[in-house]
Amino acid sequence: MNQVQGEQKSYRMPPQDGITVAHFITVADIERSARFYETVFGGRILSRGDSSGGAVFIQIANAWLIVNVGGGPTPDKPSITLNVPQDPGSVSSFMNIRVADIQACYELWRKRGAQFITEPKDKYGETRCYIRDPDGYIIEVGQSKRDFTYR
């Protein structure tokens, strides 16, 4: 059983058919990160993990985010260690959130505590900006320009 907002409920991670993509991030503090994604993006915490180190599963719109602390190699990844970002100025990947109204999201999410790197800027085919989460991950927020065709 998973605990969601004080009640006991059961959830199964999709899919029932086909595939679902979930993004996993390594965090320093699971509760802090869960609160951030819940508060800023309206994420729904589906599982708060367990005492044996289980991950937190968060549904954000139509996507899934899995957050857990780092750690050393395991039998299924014998030469890999998970860490939070060591250098906030250097990244190799980031989450990308597409929105219908970037200015409205920028204002709302700032009020909810999001730390934006810059205000929204025009870029080829879109307007975008970036948020930094509590562990230093960056999250792109973008709005496609109407009637723009990517070639």
Coordinates of C-alpha atoms in Angstrom, one line a residue:
M1 CA 0.0 0.0 0.0
N2 CA 1.1 3.5 -0.7
Q3 CA 0.2 6.5 1.3
V4 CA -1.2 9.5 -0.5
Q5 CA -2.2 12.6 1.5
G6 CA -2.9 10.7 4.6
E7 CA -5.1 7.9 3.1
Q8 CA -4.2 4.4 2.1
K9 CA -4.5 3.8 -1.6
S10 CA -3.0 1.4 -4.1
Y11 CA -1.6 2.6 -7.5
R12 CA -0.1 0.7 -10.3
M13 CA 2.4 2.4 -12.5
P14 CA 1.2 2.4 -16.1
P15 CA 1.1 1.1 -18.7
Q16 CA -1.6 -1.5 -19.0
D17 CA -0.4 -1.9 -22.6
G18 CA 2.5 -0.5 -24.6
I19 CA 5.1 1.6 -22.8
T20 CA 5.3 4.6 -20.5
V21 CA 8.3 6.8 -20.0
A22 CA 9.3 7.8 -16.5
H23 CA 12.2 10.1 -15.7
F24 CA 14.4 9.1 -12.7
I25 CA 16.4 11.7 -10.8
T26 CA 18.9 11.2 -7.9
V27 CA 18.2 13.6 -5.1
A28 CA 19.8 14.5 -1.8
D29 CA 16.6 14.8 0.2
I30 CA 13.5 12.8 -1.1
E31 CA 10.9 14.7 0.9
R32 CA 12.3 18.1 -0.1
S33 CA 12.3 17.1 -3.8
A34 CA 8.8 15.5 -3.6
R35 CA 7.5 18.8 -2.0
F36 CA 9.1 20.8 -4.8
Y37 CA 7.6 18.8 -7.7
E38 CA 4.3 18.7 -5.9
T39 CA 4.1 22.4 -5.0
V40 CA 5.6 24.0 -8.1
F41 CA 4.1 21.7 -10.8
G42 CA 1.0 20.4 -9.1
G43 CA 2.5 16.9 -9.1
R44 CA 0.5 14.1 -7.5
I45 CA 2.6 12.0 -5.1
L46 CA 1.6 8.4 -5.7
S47 CA 4.1 6.6 -3.5
R48 CA 6.3 8.0 -0.8
G49 CA 8.6 5.0 -0.9
D50 CA 9.3 2.8 2.1
S51 CA 11.8 2.3 4.9
S52 CA 14.0 0.1 2.8
G53 CA 14.8 2.9 0.4
G54 CA 12.0 2.7 -2.0
A55 CA 11.6 5.6 -4.5
V56 CA 8.9 8.3 -4.5
F57 CA 6.7 8.2 -7.6
I58 CA 5.2 11.5 -8.7
Q59 CA 2.7 12.0 -11.6
I60 CA 3.1 15.4 -13.2
A61 CA 0.4 15.9 -15.9
N62 CA 0.8 12.9 -18.3
A63 CA 4.4 12.1 -17.1
W64 CA 6.0 10.2 -14.3
L65 CA 8.9 11.3 -12.2
I66 CA 10.8 8.9 -9.9
V67 CA 13.0 10.4 -7.2
N68 CA 15.3 8.6 -4.9
V69 CA 18.6 9.1 -3.1
G70 CA 21.9 8.0 -4.7
G71 CA 23.9 5.0 -4.0
G72 CA 26.5 2.6 -5.1
P73 CA 26.4 -0.2 -7.6
T74 CA 23.6 -2.8 -7.4
P75 CA 23.4 -6.3 -9.0
D76 CA 21.5 -4.9 -12.0
K77 CA 23.9 -1.9 -12.5
P78 CA 27.2 -3.3 -11.1
S79 CA 29.5 -0.5 -12.2
I80 CA 27.3 2.5 -11.7
T81 CA 27.0 5.0 -8.8
L82 CA 24.1 7.5 -8.7
N83 CA 24.8 11.0 -7.5
V84 CA 23.1 14.4 -7.5
P85 CA 24.7 16.9 -9.9
Q86 CA 28.2 17.9 -8.8
D87 CA 28.5 21.0 -10.9
P88 CA 25.4 23.1 -11.4
G89 CA 27.1 24.7 -14.4
S90 CA 27.4 21.5 -16.3
V91 CA 24.6 19.2 -17.3
S92 CA 24.1 16.2 -19.6
S93 CA 20.3 16.0 -19.6
F94 CA 17.2 17.8 -18.4
M95 CA 13.5 17.5 -18.1
N96 CA 11.5 19.4 -20.7
I97 CA 8.0 20.6 -19.8
R98 CA 5.8 22.0 -22.7
V99 CA 3.1 24.4 -21.7
A100 CA 0.3 26.3 -23.5
D101 CA 1.0 29.6 -21.8
I102 CA 4.6 30.1 -20.7
Q103 CA 4.0 33.6 -19.2
A104 CA 1.2 32.3 -16.9
C105 CA 3.3 29.3 -15.9
Y106 CA 6.3 31.5 -15.3
E107 CA 4.3 33.8 -12.9
L108 CA 2.5 31.0 -11.1
W109 CA 5.5 28.7 -10.6
R110 CA 7.6 31.7 -9.4
K111 CA 5.0 32.4 -6.8
R112 CA 5.1 28.7 -5.8
G113 CA 8.9 29.0 -5.2
A114 CA 10.5 28.0 -8.5
Q115 CA 13.9 29.5 -9.1
F116 CA 14.1 30.5 -12.8
I117 CA 17.5 31.0 -14.3
T118 CA 16.1 33.8 -16.6
E119 CA 12.7 35.0 -17.7
P120 CA 11.1 33.4 -20.8
K121 CA 13.2 34.1 -24.0
D122 CA 12.3 33.7 -27.6
K123 CA 14.2 30.9 -29.4
Y124 CA 13.8 29.2 -32.7
G125 CA 10.2 28.0 -32.9
E126 CA 9.5 28.6 -29.2
T127 CA 9.7 30.7 -26.1
R128 CA 11.5 29.0 -23.2
C129 CA 13.2 29.4 -19.8
Y130 CA 14.7 27.1 -17.2
I131 CA 14.1 26.3 -13.6
R132 CA 16.6 24.9 -11.2
D133 CA 15.3 22.3 -8.7
P134 CA 16.6 21.9 -5.2
D135 CA 19.4 19.5 -6.3
G136 CA 20.6 21.7 -9.2
Y137 CA 18.8 19.9 -12.0
I138 CA 17.5 22.2 -14.7
I139 CA 14.0 21.9 -16.1
E140 CA 13.2 23.5 -19.4
V141 CA 9.8 25.2 -19.7
G142 CA 8.8 25.9 -23.3
Q143 CA 5.9 27.1 -25.4
S144 CA 5.9 26.4 -29.1
K145 CA 5.1 29.3 -31.3
R146 CA 1.7 29.0 -33.0
D147 CA 1.8 27.9 -36.7
F148 CA 5.5 27.3 -36.5
T149 CA 6.6 24.2 -38.5
Y150 CA 9.8 22.5 -37.5
R151 CA 12.0 21.5 -40.5

